[in-house]
XYZ file of N, CA and C in Angstrom:
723
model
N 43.506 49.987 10.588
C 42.069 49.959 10.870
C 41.652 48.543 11.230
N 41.316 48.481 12.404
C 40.875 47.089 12.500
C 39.266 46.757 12.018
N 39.159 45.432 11.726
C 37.830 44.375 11.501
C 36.475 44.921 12.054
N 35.530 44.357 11.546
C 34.580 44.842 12.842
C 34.638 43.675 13.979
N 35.431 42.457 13.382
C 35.359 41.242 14.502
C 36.632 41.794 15.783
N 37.939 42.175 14.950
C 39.028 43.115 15.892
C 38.027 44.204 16.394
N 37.350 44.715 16.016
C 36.593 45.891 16.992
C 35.586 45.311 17.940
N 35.075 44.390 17.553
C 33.644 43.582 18.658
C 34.538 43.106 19.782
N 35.866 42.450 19.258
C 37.054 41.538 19.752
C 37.600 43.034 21.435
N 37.836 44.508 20.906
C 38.360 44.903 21.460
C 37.266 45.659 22.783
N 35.817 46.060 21.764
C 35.012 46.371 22.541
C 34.982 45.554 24.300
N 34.470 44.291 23.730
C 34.313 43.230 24.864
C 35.478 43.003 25.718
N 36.683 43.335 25.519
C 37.963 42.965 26.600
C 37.585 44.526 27.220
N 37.396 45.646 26.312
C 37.282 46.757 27.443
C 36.398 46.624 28.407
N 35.060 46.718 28.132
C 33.819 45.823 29.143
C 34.358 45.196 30.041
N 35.365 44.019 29.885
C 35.873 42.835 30.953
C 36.757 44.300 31.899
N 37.454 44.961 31.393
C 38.606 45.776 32.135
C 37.573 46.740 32.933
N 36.916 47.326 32.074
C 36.506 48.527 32.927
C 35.288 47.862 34.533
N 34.537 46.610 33.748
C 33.673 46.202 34.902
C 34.500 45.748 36.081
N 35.949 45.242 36.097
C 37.106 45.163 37.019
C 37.364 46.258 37.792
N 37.615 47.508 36.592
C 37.982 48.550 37.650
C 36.919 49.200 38.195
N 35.681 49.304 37.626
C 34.252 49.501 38.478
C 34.136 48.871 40.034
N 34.475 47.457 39.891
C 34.233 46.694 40.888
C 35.154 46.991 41.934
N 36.341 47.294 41.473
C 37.330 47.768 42.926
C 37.138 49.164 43.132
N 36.799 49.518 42.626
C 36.481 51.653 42.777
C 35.047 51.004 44.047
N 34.074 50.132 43.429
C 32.863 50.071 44.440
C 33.518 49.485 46.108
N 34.323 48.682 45.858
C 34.294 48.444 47.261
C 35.373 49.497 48.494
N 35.792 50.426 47.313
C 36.128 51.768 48.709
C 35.158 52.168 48.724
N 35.031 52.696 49.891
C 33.943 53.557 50.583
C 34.999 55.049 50.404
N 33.846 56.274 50.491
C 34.388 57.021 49.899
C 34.375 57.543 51.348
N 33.721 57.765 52.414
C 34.321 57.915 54.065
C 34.271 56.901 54.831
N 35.315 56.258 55.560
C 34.941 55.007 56.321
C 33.858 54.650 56.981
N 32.965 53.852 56.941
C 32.019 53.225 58.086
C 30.214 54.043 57.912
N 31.303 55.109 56.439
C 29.589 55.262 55.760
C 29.411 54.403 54.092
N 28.216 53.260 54.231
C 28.349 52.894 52.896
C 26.907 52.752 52.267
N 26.028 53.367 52.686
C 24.813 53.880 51.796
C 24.507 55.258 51.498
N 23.185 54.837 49.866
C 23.235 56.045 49.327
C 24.369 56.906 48.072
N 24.221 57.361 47.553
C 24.752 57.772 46.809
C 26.291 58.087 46.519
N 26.857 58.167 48.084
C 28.285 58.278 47.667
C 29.158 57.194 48.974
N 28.394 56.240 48.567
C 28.643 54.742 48.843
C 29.840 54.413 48.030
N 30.603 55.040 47.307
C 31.815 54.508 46.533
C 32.355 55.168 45.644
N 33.304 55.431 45.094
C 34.194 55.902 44.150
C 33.665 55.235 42.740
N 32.634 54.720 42.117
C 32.611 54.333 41.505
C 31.833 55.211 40.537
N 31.528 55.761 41.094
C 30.825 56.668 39.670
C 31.631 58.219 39.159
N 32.764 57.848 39.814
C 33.459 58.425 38.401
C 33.909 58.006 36.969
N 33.666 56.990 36.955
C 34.016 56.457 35.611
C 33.002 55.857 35.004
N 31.542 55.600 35.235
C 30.511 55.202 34.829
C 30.170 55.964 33.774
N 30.030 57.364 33.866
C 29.849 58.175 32.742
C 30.609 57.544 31.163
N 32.439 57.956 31.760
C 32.920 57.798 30.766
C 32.618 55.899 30.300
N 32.170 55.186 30.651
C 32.331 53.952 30.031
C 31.022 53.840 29.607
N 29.918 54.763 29.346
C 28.939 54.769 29.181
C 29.168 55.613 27.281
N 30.100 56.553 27.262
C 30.538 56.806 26.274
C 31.248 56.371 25.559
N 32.340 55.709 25.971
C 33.417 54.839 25.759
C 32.935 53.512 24.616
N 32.010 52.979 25.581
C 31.391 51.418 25.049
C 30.194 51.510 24.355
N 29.708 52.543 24.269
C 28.391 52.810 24.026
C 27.066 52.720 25.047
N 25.994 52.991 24.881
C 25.067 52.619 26.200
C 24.571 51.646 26.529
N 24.326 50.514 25.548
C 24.250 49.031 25.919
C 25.600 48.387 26.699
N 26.524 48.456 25.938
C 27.616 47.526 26.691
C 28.330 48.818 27.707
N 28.404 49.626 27.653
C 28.724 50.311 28.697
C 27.774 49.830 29.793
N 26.531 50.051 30.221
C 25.620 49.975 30.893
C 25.416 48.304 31.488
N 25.861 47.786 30.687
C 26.586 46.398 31.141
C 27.655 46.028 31.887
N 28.472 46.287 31.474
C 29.696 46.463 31.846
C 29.848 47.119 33.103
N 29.146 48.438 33.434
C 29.142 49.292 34.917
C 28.071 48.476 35.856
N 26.939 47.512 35.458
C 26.313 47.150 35.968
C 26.828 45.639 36.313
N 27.793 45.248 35.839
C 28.315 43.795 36.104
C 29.218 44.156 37.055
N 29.946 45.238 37.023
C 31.192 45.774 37.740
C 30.629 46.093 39.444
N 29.101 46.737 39.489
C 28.728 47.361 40.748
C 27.951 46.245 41.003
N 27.823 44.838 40.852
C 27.329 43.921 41.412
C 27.970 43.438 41.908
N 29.093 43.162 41.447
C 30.378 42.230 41.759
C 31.162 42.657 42.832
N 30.915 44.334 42.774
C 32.033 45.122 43.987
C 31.192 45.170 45.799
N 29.527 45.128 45.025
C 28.307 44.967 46.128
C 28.181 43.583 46.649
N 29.062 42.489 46.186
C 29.061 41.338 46.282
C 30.549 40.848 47.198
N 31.385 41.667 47.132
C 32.641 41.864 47.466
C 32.485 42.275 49.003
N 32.464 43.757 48.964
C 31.794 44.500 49.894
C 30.302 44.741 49.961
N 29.485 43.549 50.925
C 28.306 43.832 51.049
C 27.829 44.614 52.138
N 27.170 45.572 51.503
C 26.533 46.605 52.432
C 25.488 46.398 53.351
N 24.304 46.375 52.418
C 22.803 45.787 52.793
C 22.329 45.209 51.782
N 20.418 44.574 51.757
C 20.012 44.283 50.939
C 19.230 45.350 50.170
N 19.386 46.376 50.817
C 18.704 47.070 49.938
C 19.744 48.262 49.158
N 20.898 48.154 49.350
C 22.080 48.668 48.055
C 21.650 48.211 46.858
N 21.274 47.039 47.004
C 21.867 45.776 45.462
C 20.222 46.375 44.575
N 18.935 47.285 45.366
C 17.973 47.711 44.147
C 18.838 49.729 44.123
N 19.472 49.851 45.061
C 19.881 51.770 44.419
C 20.861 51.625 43.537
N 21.826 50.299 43.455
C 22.976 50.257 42.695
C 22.497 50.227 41.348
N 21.247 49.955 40.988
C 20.866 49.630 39.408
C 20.968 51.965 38.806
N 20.952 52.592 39.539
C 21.479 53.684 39.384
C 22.608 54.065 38.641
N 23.257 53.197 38.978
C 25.070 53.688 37.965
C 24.909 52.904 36.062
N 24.123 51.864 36.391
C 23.856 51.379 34.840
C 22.922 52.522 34.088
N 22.348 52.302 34.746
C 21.519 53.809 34.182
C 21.985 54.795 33.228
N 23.026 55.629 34.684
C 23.702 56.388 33.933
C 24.850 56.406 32.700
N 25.154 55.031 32.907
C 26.392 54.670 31.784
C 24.952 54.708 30.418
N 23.884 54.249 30.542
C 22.799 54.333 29.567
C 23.023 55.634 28.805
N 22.235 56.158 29.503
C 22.484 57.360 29.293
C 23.470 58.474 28.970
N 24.673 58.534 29.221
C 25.749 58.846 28.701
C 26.024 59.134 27.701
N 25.592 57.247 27.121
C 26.100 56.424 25.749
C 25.495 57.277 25.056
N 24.282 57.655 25.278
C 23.319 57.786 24.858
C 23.335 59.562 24.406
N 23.236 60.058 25.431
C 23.762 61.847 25.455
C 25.216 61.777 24.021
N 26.184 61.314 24.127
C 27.213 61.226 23.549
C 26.667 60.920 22.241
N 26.254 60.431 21.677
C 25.757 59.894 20.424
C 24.590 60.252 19.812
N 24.374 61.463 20.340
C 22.562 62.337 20.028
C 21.840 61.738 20.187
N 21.496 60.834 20.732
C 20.046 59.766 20.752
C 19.118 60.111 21.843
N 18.900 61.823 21.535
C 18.033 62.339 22.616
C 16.957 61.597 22.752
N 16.125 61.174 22.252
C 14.919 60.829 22.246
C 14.258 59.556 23.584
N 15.466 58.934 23.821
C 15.480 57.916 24.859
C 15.927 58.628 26.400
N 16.883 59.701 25.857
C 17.162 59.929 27.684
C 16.737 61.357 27.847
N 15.517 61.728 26.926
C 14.441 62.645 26.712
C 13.618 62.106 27.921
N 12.609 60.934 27.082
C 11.951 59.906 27.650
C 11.949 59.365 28.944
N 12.822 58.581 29.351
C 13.621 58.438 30.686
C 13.696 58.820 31.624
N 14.180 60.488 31.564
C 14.036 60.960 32.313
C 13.421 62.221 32.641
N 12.559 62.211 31.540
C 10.776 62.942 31.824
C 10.263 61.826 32.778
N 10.282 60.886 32.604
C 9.337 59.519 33.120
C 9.811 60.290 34.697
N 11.048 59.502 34.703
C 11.435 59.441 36.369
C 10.914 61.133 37.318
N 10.773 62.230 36.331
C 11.043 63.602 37.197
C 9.372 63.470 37.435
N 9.054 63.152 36.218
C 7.404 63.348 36.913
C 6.576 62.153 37.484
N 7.481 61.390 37.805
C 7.384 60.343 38.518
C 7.273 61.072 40.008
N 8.894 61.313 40.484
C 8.824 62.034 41.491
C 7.690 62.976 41.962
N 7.470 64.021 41.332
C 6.592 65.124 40.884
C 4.870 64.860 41.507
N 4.779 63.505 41.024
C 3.554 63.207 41.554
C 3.598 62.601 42.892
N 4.612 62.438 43.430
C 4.158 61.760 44.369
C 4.362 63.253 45.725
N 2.766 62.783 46.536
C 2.569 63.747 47.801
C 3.866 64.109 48.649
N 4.926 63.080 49.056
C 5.542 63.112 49.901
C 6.732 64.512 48.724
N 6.478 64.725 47.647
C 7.859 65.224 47.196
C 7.473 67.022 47.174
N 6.269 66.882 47.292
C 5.457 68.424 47.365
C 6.139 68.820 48.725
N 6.494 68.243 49.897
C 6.756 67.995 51.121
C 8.280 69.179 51.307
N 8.539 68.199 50.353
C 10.385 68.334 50.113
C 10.969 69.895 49.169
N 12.254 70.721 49.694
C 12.234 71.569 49.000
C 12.793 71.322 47.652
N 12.199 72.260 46.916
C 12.466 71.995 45.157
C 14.247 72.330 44.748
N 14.528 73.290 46.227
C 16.083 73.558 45.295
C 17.047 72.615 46.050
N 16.417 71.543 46.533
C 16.785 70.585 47.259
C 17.313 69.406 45.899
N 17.054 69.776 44.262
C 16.755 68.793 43.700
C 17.608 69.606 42.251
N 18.171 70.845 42.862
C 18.134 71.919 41.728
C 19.194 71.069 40.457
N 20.304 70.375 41.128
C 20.929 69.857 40.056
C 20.303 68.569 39.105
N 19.553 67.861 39.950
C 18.765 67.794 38.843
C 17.889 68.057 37.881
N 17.412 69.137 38.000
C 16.390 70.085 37.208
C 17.504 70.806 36.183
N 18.676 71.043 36.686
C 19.615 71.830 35.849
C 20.146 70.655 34.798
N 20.217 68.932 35.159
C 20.199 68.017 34.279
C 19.179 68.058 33.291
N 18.031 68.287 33.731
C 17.094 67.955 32.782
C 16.923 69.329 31.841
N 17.221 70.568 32.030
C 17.740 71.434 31.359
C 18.598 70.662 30.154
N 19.246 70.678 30.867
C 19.998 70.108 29.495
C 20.699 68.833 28.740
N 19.523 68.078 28.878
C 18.523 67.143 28.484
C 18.050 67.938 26.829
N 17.285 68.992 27.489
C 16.379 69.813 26.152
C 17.446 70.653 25.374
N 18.298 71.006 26.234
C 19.541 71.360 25.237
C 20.026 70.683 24.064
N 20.637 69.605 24.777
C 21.036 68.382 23.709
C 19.785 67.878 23.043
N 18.786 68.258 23.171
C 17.959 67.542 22.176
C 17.745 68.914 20.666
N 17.492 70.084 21.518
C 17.388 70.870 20.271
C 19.016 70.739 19.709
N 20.387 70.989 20.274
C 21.260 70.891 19.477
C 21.312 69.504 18.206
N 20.672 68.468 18.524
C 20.774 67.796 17.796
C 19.711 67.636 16.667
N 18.856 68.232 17.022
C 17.730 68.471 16.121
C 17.870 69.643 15.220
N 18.375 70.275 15.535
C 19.058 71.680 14.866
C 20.357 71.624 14.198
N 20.611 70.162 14.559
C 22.019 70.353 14.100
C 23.005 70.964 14.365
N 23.275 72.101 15.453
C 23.651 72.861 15.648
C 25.236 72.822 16.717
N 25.712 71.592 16.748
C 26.247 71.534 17.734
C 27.781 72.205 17.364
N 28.965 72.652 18.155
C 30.014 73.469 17.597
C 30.694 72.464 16.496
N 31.215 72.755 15.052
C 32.075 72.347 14.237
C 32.758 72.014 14.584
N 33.442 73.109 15.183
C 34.975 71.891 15.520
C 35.240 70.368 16.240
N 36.040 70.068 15.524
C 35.827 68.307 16.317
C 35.894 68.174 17.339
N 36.911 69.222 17.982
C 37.510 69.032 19.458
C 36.560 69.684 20.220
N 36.034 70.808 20.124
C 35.055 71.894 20.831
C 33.772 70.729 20.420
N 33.127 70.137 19.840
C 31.904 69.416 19.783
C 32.365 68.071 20.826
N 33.469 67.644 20.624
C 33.764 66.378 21.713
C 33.839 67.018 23.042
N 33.988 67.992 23.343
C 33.933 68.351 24.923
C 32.784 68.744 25.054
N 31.853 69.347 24.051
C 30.783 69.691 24.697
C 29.802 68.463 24.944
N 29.898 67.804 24.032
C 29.423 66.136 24.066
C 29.658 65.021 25.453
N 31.038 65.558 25.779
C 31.377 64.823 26.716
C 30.940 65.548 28.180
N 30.963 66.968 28.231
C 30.456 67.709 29.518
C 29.107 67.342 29.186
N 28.089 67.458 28.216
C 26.497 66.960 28.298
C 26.274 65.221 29.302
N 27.344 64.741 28.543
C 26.944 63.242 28.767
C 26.906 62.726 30.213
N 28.461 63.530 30.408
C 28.617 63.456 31.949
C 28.049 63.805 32.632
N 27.345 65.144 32.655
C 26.385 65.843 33.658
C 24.925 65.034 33.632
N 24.563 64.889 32.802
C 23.003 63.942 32.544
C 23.312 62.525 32.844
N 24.666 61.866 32.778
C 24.456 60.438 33.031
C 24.729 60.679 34.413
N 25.515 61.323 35.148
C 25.544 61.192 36.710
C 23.788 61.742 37.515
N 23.327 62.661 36.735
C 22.191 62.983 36.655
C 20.938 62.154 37.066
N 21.093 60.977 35.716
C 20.271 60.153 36.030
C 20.302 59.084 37.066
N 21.404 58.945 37.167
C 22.046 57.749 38.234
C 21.090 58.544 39.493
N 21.279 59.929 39.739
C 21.147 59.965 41.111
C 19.086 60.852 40.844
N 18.985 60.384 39.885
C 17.554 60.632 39.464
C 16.233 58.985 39.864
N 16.960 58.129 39.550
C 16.715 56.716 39.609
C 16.796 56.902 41.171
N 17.811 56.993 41.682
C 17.952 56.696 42.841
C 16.592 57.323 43.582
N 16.684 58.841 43.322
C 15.458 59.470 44.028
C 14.192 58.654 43.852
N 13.972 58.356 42.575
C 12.908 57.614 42.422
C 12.289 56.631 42.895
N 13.572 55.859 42.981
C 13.416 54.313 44.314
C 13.083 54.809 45.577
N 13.357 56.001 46.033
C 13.872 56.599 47.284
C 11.608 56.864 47.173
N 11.303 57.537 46.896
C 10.367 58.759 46.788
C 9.030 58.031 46.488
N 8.989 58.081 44.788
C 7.839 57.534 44.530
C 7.933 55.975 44.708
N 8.991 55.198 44.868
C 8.947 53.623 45.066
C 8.785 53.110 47.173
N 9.010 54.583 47.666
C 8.595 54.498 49.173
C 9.497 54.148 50.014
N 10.413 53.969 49.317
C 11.600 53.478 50.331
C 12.033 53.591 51.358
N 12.077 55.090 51.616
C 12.182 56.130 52.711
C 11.720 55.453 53.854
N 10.446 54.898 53.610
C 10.068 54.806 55.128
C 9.750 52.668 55.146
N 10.019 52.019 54.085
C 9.982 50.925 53.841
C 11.043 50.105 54.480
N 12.307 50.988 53.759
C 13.277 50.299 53.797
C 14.185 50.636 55.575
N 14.124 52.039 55.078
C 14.755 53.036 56.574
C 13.814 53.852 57.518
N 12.694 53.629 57.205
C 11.995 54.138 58.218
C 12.061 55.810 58.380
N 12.240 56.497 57.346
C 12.547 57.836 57.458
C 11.031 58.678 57.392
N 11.213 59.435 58.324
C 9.915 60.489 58.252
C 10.143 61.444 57.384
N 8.834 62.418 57.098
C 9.192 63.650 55.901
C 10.018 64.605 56.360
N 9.828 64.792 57.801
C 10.964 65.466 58.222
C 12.362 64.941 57.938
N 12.141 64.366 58.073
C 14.187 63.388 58.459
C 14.333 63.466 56.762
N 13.478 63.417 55.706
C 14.345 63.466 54.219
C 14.223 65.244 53.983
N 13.543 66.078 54.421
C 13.845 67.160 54.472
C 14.660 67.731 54.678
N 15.398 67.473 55.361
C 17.034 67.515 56.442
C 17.865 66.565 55.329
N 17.764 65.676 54.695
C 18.131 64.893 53.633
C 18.450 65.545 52.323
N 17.425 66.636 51.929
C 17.483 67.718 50.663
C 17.910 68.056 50.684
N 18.245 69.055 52.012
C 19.379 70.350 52.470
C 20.373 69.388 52.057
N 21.062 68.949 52.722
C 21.968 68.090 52.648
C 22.537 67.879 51.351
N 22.038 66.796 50.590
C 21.629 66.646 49.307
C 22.390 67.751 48.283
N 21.247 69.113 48.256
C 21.453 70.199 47.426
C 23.020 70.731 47.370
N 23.642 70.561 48.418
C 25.454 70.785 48.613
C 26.190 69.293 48.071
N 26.158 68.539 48.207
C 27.184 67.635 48.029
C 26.752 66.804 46.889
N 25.556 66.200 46.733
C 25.608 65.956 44.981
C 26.258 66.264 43.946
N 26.094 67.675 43.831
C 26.330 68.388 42.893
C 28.129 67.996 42.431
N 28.432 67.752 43.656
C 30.263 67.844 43.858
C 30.636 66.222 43.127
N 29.642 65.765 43.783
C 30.376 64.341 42.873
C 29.931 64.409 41.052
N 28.768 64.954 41.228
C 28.461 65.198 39.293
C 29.727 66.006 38.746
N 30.553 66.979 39.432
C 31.646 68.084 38.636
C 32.540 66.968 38.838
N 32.731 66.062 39.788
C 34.150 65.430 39.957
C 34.071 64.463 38.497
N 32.922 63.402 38.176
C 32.972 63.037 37.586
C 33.015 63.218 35.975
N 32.127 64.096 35.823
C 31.755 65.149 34.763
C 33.724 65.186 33.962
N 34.498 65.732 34.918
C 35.850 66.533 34.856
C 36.602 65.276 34.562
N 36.260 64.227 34.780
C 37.003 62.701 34.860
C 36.614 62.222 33.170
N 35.309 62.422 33.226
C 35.011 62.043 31.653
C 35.535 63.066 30.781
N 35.391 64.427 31.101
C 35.966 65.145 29.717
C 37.537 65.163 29.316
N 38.250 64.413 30.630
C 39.932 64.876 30.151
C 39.992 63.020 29.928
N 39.867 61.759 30.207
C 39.749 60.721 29.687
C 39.295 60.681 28.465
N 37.682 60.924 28.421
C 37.155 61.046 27.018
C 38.185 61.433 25.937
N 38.275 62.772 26.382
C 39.761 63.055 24.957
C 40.503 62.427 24.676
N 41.264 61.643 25.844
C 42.328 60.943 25.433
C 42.012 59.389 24.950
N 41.291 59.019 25.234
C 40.425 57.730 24.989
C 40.010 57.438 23.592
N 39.222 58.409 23.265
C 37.991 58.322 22.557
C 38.808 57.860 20.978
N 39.734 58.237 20.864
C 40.201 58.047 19.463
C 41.126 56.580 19.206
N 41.466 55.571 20.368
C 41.142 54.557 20.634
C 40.339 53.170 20.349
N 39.361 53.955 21.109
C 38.325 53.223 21.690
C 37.562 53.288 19.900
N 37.716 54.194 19.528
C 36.791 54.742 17.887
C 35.493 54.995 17.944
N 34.865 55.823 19.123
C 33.586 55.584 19.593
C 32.963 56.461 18.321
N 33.986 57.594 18.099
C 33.161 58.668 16.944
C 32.361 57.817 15.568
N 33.165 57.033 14.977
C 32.710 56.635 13.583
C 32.609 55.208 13.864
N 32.700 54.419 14.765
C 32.989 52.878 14.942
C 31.954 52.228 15.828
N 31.695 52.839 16.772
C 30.589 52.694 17.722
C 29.362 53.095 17.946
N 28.206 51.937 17.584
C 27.084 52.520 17.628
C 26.499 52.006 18.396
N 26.457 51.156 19.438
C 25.415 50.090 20.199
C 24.861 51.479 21.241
């Protein structure tokens, strides 16, 4: 059993490793010669899990030191370096899902949906254009009554996967919840890129198919790591940040 100074000691070298491998996952492009927007990089498959891993402070550090450094490497535009604050987010959140601490990524991301929600241009836009995130925030309220109820499965192993499929689905969730937000109610659309309501309409469609694919890819990355990790790392009884 190590120290809590051997555990602070081991926490922080993971942080150093994982914001490394964050940073080289960011500078592939995940199709050549496209590098904005949401699947601007391979990097958010592992944001989740280091969001669980490290907890949601230093996880959320750690993914956010990693996607500066890789945006710094491979620079895109100037306006990547405000959607990239998206992947810290979600390592937030994760940490956060993973460790019952509904109450913050309750909060969070009530804020951001009815953020969206109010703004004119999103009345515009179709709603099942957005469905996986609404199916995040579903279960959002899931994990909050399971934890309020106590109710989550006994078994260690069946409660760590369900823990780890929650975390994953809501922290990729939020990542690409933030993003909308910058996108929508922060105006971007037509600030940054000049996009009409038409042209993000055609953006939703779009959207509603291929999102979803990077949330299962990643989601599937955290629950078979997580397992093997987690008893490690000691996130169950050792990690609370």
């Amino acid at each position: 059993m190590l120290s809590k100074e051997g555990f602070q000691s081991r926490l922080i070298s993971l942080a150093a490793v994982f914001a490394a491998m964050i940073s080289v996952l960011d500078i592939v492009p995940i199709f050549p010669g496209f590098y904005s927007g949401i699947w601007d990089s391979w990097a958010f498959l592992l944001s989740p899990l280091i969001g669980v891993l490290l907890g949601p402070y230093l996880g959320a550090f750690s993914v956010g030191l990693g996607t500066l450094v890789g945006h710094m490497v491979y620079f895109r535009n100037p306006y990547e370096l405000v959607f990239m604050i998206g992947a810290p987010l979600g390592a937030l959140m994760s940490g956060f899902t993973y460790r019952e601490r509904w109450q913050p990524v309750f909060a969070i991301y009530s804020l951001l949906l009815v953020g969206y929600f109010i703004t004119p241009v999103s009345w515009l836009l179709p709603l099942w254009g957005i469905w996986d995130v609404l199916v995040g925030y579903a279960l959002v309220i899931v994990t909050a009554l399971l934890s309020v109820g106590k109710i989550w499965p006994q078994a260690d192993e069946r409660k760590s996967t369900c823990k780890l499929l929650f975390s994953g689905i809501i922290g990729l969730e939020s990542d690409i919840l933030l993003r909308i937000f910058i996108l929508i109610p922060g105006q971007t659309y037509w600030f940054f890129y000049g996009l009409t309501p038409s042209q993000l309409q055609m953006l939703w469609l779009a959207a509603a198919f291929i999102t979803p694919i990077k949330v299962a890819m990643a989601t599937i990355v955290c629950i078979i790591l997580g397992m093997a990790l987690k008893e490690q790392v000691e996130i169950d009884s050792r990690s609370s940040s």
